Coordinates of C-alpha atoms and ligand atoms in Angstrom, one line a residue:
M1 CA 29.8 54.7 73.2
N2 CA 33.0 56.5 72.1
T3 CA 31.6 59.9 71.1
K4 CA 34.0 60.1 68.1
Q5 CA 32.2 57.2 66.6
H6 CA 28.8 57.3 65.0
Y7 CA 26.0 55.0 66.2
S8 CA 24.1 54.0 63.1
V9 CA 20.4 54.6 63.6
L10 CA 17.8 51.9 62.6
L11 CA 20.7 49.9 61.2
R12 CA 19.1 46.5 60.8
E13 CA 15.7 47.9 59.9
S14 CA 17.0 50.1 57.1
V15 CA 19.4 47.6 55.6
D16 CA 16.7 44.8 55.6
A17 CA 14.3 47.2 53.9
L18 CA 16.9 48.3 51.3
V19 CA 18.6 45.1 50.1
T20 CA 16.4 43.0 47.9
D21 CA 19.0 41.6 45.6
P22 CA 22.5 40.7 46.9
G23 CA 24.0 41.1 43.4
G24 CA 22.5 44.6 42.8
I25 CA 23.9 48.1 42.9
Y26 CA 23.1 50.4 45.8
V27 CA 23.7 54.0 46.9
D28 CA 24.4 55.1 50.5
G29 CA 23.9 58.9 50.1
T30 CA 25.2 59.6 53.6
F31 CA 28.3 57.5 54.4
G32 CA 29.2 59.2 57.7
R33 CA 31.4 56.7 59.4
G34 CA 30.1 53.8 57.2
G35 CA 27.9 52.0 59.7
H36 CA 25.1 51.5 57.2
S37 CA 27.6 51.0 54.3
R38 CA 29.4 48.1 56.1
E39 CA 26.1 46.5 56.9
I40 CA 24.9 46.8 53.3
L41 CA 28.2 45.3 52.0
R42 CA 27.7 42.4 54.4
S43 CA 24.3 41.7 52.7
L44 CA 25.8 41.8 49.2
D45 CA 27.5 39.0 47.3
Q46 CA 30.5 39.3 45.0
G47 CA 28.4 40.8 42.2
G48 CA 26.9 43.5 44.4
R49 CA 28.2 47.1 44.4
L50 CA 27.8 50.0 46.8
L51 CA 28.4 53.7 45.9
A52 CA 28.4 56.1 48.8
F53 CA 28.5 59.9 49.1
D54 CA 29.5 62.3 51.8
K55 CA 30.1 66.0 51.7
D56 CA 32.4 65.7 54.7
P57 CA 36.2 65.3 53.9
Q58 CA 36.7 63.3 57.2
A59 CA 33.9 60.9 56.3
V60 CA 35.4 60.5 52.8
E61 CA 38.8 59.6 54.3
E62 CA 37.0 56.8 56.2
G63 CA 35.3 55.8 53.0
E64 CA 38.6 55.6 51.2
R65 CA 39.9 53.2 53.8
L66 CA 36.8 51.0 53.3
A67 CA 37.2 51.2 49.5
A68 CA 40.8 50.0 49.9
E69 CA 39.6 46.9 51.8
D70 CA 36.5 46.1 49.7
A71 CA 36.6 46.4 45.9
R72 CA 32.8 46.4 45.8
F73 CA 32.7 49.8 47.4
T74 CA 33.3 53.3 46.0
I75 CA 33.2 56.6 47.9
I76 CA 32.3 59.9 46.2
H77 CA 33.1 63.3 47.8
G78 CA 30.0 65.4 47.1
S79 CA 26.3 65.9 47.6
F80 CA 23.9 63.0 47.3
A81 CA 21.9 65.3 45.1
S82 CA 24.6 64.9 42.3
F83 CA 23.4 61.7 40.8
S84 CA 25.5 62.4 37.7
S85 CA 28.4 60.8 39.6
V86 CA 26.3 57.7 40.1
K87 CA 25.5 57.5 36.4
Q88 CA 29.2 58.0 35.7
S89 CA 30.2 55.2 38.2
L90 CA 27.6 52.8 36.7
L91 CA 29.1 53.5 33.2
E92 CA 32.6 52.8 34.5
L93 CA 31.4 49.5 36.0
G94 CA 29.8 48.6 32.7
R95 CA 26.5 48.4 34.4
D96 CA 24.8 51.6 33.3
G97 CA 21.8 49.8 31.7
E98 CA 21.0 48.2 35.0
G99 CA 19.5 50.8 37.3
L100 CA 19.9 50.9 41.1
C101 CA 18.3 48.4 43.5
G102 CA 18.2 50.9 46.3
V103 CA 19.1 54.2 47.7
L104 CA 19.5 55.0 51.4
L105 CA 19.6 58.5 52.9
D106 CA 20.3 58.7 56.7
L107 CA 19.9 62.5 56.9
G108 CA 21.5 65.2 59.0
V109 CA 24.8 65.4 60.8
S110 CA 26.9 62.6 62.2
S111 CA 28.0 62.2 65.8
P112 CA 31.6 63.1 65.0
Q113 CA 30.4 66.3 63.4
L114 CA 28.4 67.2 66.4
D115 CA 30.9 66.1 69.0
E116 CA 34.0 67.8 67.5
A117 CA 33.9 71.4 68.8
E118 CA 36.1 72.6 65.9
R119 CA 33.3 71.7 63.3
G120 CA 31.2 74.4 64.9
F121 CA 27.8 72.5 64.9
S122 CA 27.4 72.5 68.7
F123 CA 26.0 75.1 71.0
L124 CA 27.3 73.0 73.9
Q125 CA 31.0 73.3 73.1
D126 CA 33.0 76.4 72.1
G127 CA 34.4 76.3 68.6
P128 CA 34.7 78.3 65.4
L129 CA 31.2 79.2 64.0
D130 CA 31.6 77.0 60.9
M131 CA 28.8 74.3 60.5
R132 CA 29.8 73.3 57.0
M133 CA 29.5 69.5 56.3
N134 CA 32.1 70.1 53.6
N135 CA 34.5 72.3 55.5
S136 CA 36.9 72.5 52.5
A137 CA 34.6 74.9 50.6
G138 CA 31.8 77.4 50.8
Q139 CA 30.5 80.0 53.2
T140 CA 30.8 79.3 56.9
A141 CA 28.0 80.1 59.4
A142 CA 30.1 83.0 60.7
D143 CA 30.6 84.5 57.2
W144 CA 26.8 84.4 56.6
I145 CA 25.8 85.6 60.1
N146 CA 28.2 88.5 59.8
S147 CA 26.9 89.7 56.5
A148 CA 23.2 88.7 56.1
E149 CA 20.3 91.2 56.1
E150 CA 17.9 91.2 59.0
D151 CA 15.1 89.8 56.9
E152 CA 17.3 87.0 55.6
I153 CA 18.2 86.0 59.1
V154 CA 14.5 86.1 60.1
F155 CA 13.6 84.0 57.1
V156 CA 16.2 81.3 57.9
L157 CA 15.4 81.1 61.6
R158 CA 11.6 80.8 60.8
E159 CA 11.8 78.6 57.8
Y160 CA 14.5 76.1 58.9
G161 CA 14.1 76.4 62.7
E162 CA 10.4 77.1 63.0
E163 CA 11.7 79.7 65.6
R164 CA 8.9 81.9 66.9
F165 CA 11.3 84.6 68.1
A166 CA 13.2 84.9 64.9
R167 CA 12.8 88.7 64.5
R168 CA 14.1 89.4 68.1
M169 CA 17.0 87.1 67.5
A170 CA 17.9 88.6 64.2
R171 CA 17.9 92.1 65.7
A172 CA 20.1 91.0 68.6
V173 CA 22.5 89.4 66.2
I174 CA 22.8 92.5 64.0
K175 CA 23.3 94.7 67.1
E176 CA 26.0 92.5 68.5
R177 CA 27.9 92.1 65.2
Q178 CA 28.2 95.9 65.0
L179 CA 30.2 95.7 68.2
Q180 CA 32.2 92.7 67.2
E181 CA 31.8 90.1 64.4
F182 CA 30.7 86.6 65.3
S183 CA 33.4 84.0 65.2
T184 CA 32.5 81.4 67.8
T185 CA 29.6 79.0 68.5
S186 CA 29.5 80.1 72.2
R187 CA 29.0 83.8 71.5
F188 CA 26.3 83.1 68.9
A189 CA 24.6 80.7 71.3
Q190 CA 24.8 83.3 74.0
V191 CA 23.3 86.1 71.9
I192 CA 20.5 83.9 70.6
S193 CA 19.7 82.6 74.1
E194 CA 19.6 86.1 75.6
A195 CA 17.1 87.1 72.8
N196 CA 14.9 84.1 73.5
P197 CA 12.1 84.6 76.0
R198 CA 10.7 81.1 75.9
W199 CA 11.8 77.7 74.7
E200 CA 10.8 74.0 75.0
K201 CA 11.5 72.4 78.3
G202 CA 14.6 70.3 78.4
K203 CA 16.0 72.0 75.3
H204 CA 18.8 74.6 74.9
P205 CA 17.4 78.1 74.0
A206 CA 19.6 78.1 70.9
T207 CA 18.6 74.7 69.6
R208 CA 16.3 75.9 66.9
A209 CA 18.6 78.7 65.7
F210 CA 21.5 76.3 65.4
Q211 CA 19.4 73.8 63.4
A212 CA 18.2 76.6 61.1
V213 CA 21.6 78.0 60.3
R214 CA 23.0 74.5 59.8
I215 CA 20.2 73.5 57.4
F216 CA 20.7 76.8 55.5
I217 CA 24.5 76.7 55.2
N218 CA 24.4 73.1 54.0
R219 CA 21.4 73.5 51.6
E220 CA 20.0 70.4 53.3
L221 CA 16.4 70.6 52.2
E222 CA 17.2 71.6 48.6
D223 CA 19.6 68.6 48.4
L224 CA 17.0 66.3 49.8
T225 CA 14.3 67.5 47.3
L226 CA 16.7 67.0 44.4
A227 CA 18.0 63.7 45.5
L228 CA 14.5 62.1 45.9
D229 CA 13.7 62.9 42.2
E230 CA 17.1 61.7 41.1
A231 CA 16.9 58.5 43.1
L232 CA 13.4 57.7 41.7
S233 CA 14.6 58.1 38.1
T234 CA 17.8 56.0 38.7
I235 CA 16.2 53.1 40.7
K236 CA 14.9 50.2 38.7
S237 CA 11.4 48.7 39.1
G238 CA 11.3 46.9 42.4
G239 CA 14.1 49.0 43.8
R240 CA 13.8 50.7 47.2
L241 CA 14.2 54.2 48.5
V242 CA 14.8 54.3 52.3
V243 CA 15.0 57.6 54.1
I244 CA 15.7 58.3 57.8
S245 CA 14.8 61.8 58.8
F246 CA 15.6 63.6 62.1
H247 CA 13.2 66.5 62.1
S248 CA 9.8 67.4 60.8
L249 CA 11.0 69.6 58.0
E250 CA 12.9 66.7 56.4
D251 CA 10.2 64.2 57.1
R252 CA 7.5 66.5 55.6
I253 CA 9.5 66.6 52.3
V254 CA 9.8 62.8 52.2
K255 CA 6.2 62.2 53.2
R256 CA 4.9 64.6 50.5
F257 CA 7.2 63.1 47.9
F258 CA 6.1 59.5 48.7
R259 CA 2.4 60.6 48.7
E260 CA 2.7 62.2 45.3
Q261 CA 4.5 59.3 43.8
T262 CA 2.1 56.7 45.3
R263 CA -1.0 58.6 44.4
G264 CA 0.0 59.4 40.8
K265 CA -1.3 62.2 38.6
Q266 CA -4.3 64.3 39.8
F267 CA -7.4 64.6 37.6
P268 CA -10.6 66.7 38.1
A269 CA -13.2 64.9 40.2
G270 CA -15.7 62.9 38.3
M271 CA -13.4 62.2 35.3
P272 CA -13.4 58.5 34.4
I273 CA -9.8 57.4 35.1
T274 CA -8.0 54.1 34.6
D275 CA -5.0 53.0 36.8
D276 CA -2.7 53.4 33.8
M277 CA -3.7 57.1 33.5
L278 CA -2.7 57.7 37.2
D279 CA 0.9 56.6 36.3
K280 CA 1.8 55.8 39.9
K281 CA 5.6 55.6 40.3
M282 CA 6.0 54.1 43.8
R283 CA 4.2 52.2 46.5
T284 CA 5.1 52.7 50.2
L285 CA 6.1 49.7 52.3
G286 CA 4.6 49.8 55.8
K287 CA 4.3 52.8 58.0
A288 CA 6.9 55.2 59.3
I289 CA 9.3 53.3 61.6
K290 CA 10.9 54.6 64.8
A291 CA 13.7 53.3 66.9
S292 CA 13.0 50.5 69.3
D293 CA 13.1 50.9 73.1
H294 CA 16.3 48.9 73.1
E295 CA 17.9 51.3 70.5
L296 CA 16.7 54.3 72.4
Q297 CA 18.5 53.1 75.5
E298 CA 21.7 52.7 73.6
N299 CA 21.6 55.9 71.7
I300 CA 19.4 58.8 72.7
R301 CA 19.9 60.5 69.3
S302 CA 17.7 57.9 67.6
R303 CA 14.8 59.4 69.6
S304 CA 13.8 61.7 66.7
A305 CA 14.6 59.3 63.8
V306 CA 11.7 58.4 61.4
M307 CA 12.3 55.9 58.6
R308 CA 10.1 55.7 55.5
V309 CA 10.4 53.1 52.8
A310 CA 9.0 53.1 49.2
E311 CA 9.4 50.8 46.3
K312 CA 9.5 51.8 42.6
I313 CA 6.7 50.2 40.6
Ligands
SAM401 C1 23.6 60.8 60.1 S1 25.1 60.8 59.3 C2 25.2 59.3 58.5 C3 25.8 58.2 59.3 C4 26.0 56.9 58.6 N1 24.7 56.3 58.1 C5 26.7 55.9 59.4 O1 26.1 54.8 59.8 O2 27.8 56.1 59.8 C6 24.9 61.9 58.0 C7 26.1 62.1 57.1 O3 25.6 62.5 55.8 C8 26.4 63.5 55.3 N2 25.5 64.4 54.5 C9 24.4 65.1 54.9 N3 23.9 65.7 53.9 C10 24.6 65.3 52.8 C11 24.4 65.6 51.4 N4 23.5 66.4 50.9 N5 25.3 65.0 50.6 C12 26.3 64.2 51.0 N6 26.5 63.9 52.3 C13 25.6 64.5 53.2 C14 26.9 64.2 56.6 O4 28.2 64.9 56.3 C15 27.1 63.1 57.5 O5 28.4 62.5 57.5

């Protein structure tokens, strides 16, 4: 595989689960290099429409190329949490009364983001300590690491990296930045690694810290939480929500959301309740799906992928 390309995880499984009506309107919240989007377009007829988001300007450039080739496709530069752009696009298409047939979220970073050292996501390659998916705006990882309070660093490493040695790492970072501000991934990885007494076999000692800072800088969990609510309110009855997560923090949010929507409202025990009163919004379709052995052989990054699917009632 060319590492500048992105291998689309659970491609067939996710598109099959998503597309129920070839003439419907769909959202791909995470365009990346368009693997899922192209497959969705292949499943649609001439009446079908696909709106895609990406925060990353390079992904959006690729999306603009696809939009020039296929009039059924629109790319939006922004967060998938901003569903106001979807509503606006539906209005422009004259299909605002219709509701979406499905929303796909293939979370996390793309292979090009990880593989290009200058994006600053990787502890394996030296580059500027950036980590922004949208590298045209906002605070870089370096800006934050050079100015955050110790407790804030501890919070981020614990909350978004589930890092046991967050306090030691935060202290080491603060000590080092007094000597010289952080500007590169390699120095950050080195300081974190030196402060880490124990880590999982086969992993880099800075894996959790890099994941934590990336999630924080890109507001990944906040965006996901917002997007699930927005998607539910914009999908029509029978429409699907398909989410591919790559770590337990994301999957926990998706699992909890699906559980709440499929269970409906909670009432005190013993109260006589009808199904109507529960006001269930969704039903889950099947269990969580993981990549096949064949896919794992082709792409080791699909190892941690978990796909969940729910349908609006
Ligand atoms: C795993 S990749 C998606 C790959 C894509 N499905 C494909 O087949 O090429 C995730 C992409 O989603 C983008 N992304 C992540 N969170 C986002 C958000 N909240 N809003 C918009 N784009 C986001 C990233 O910039 C990245 O390009």
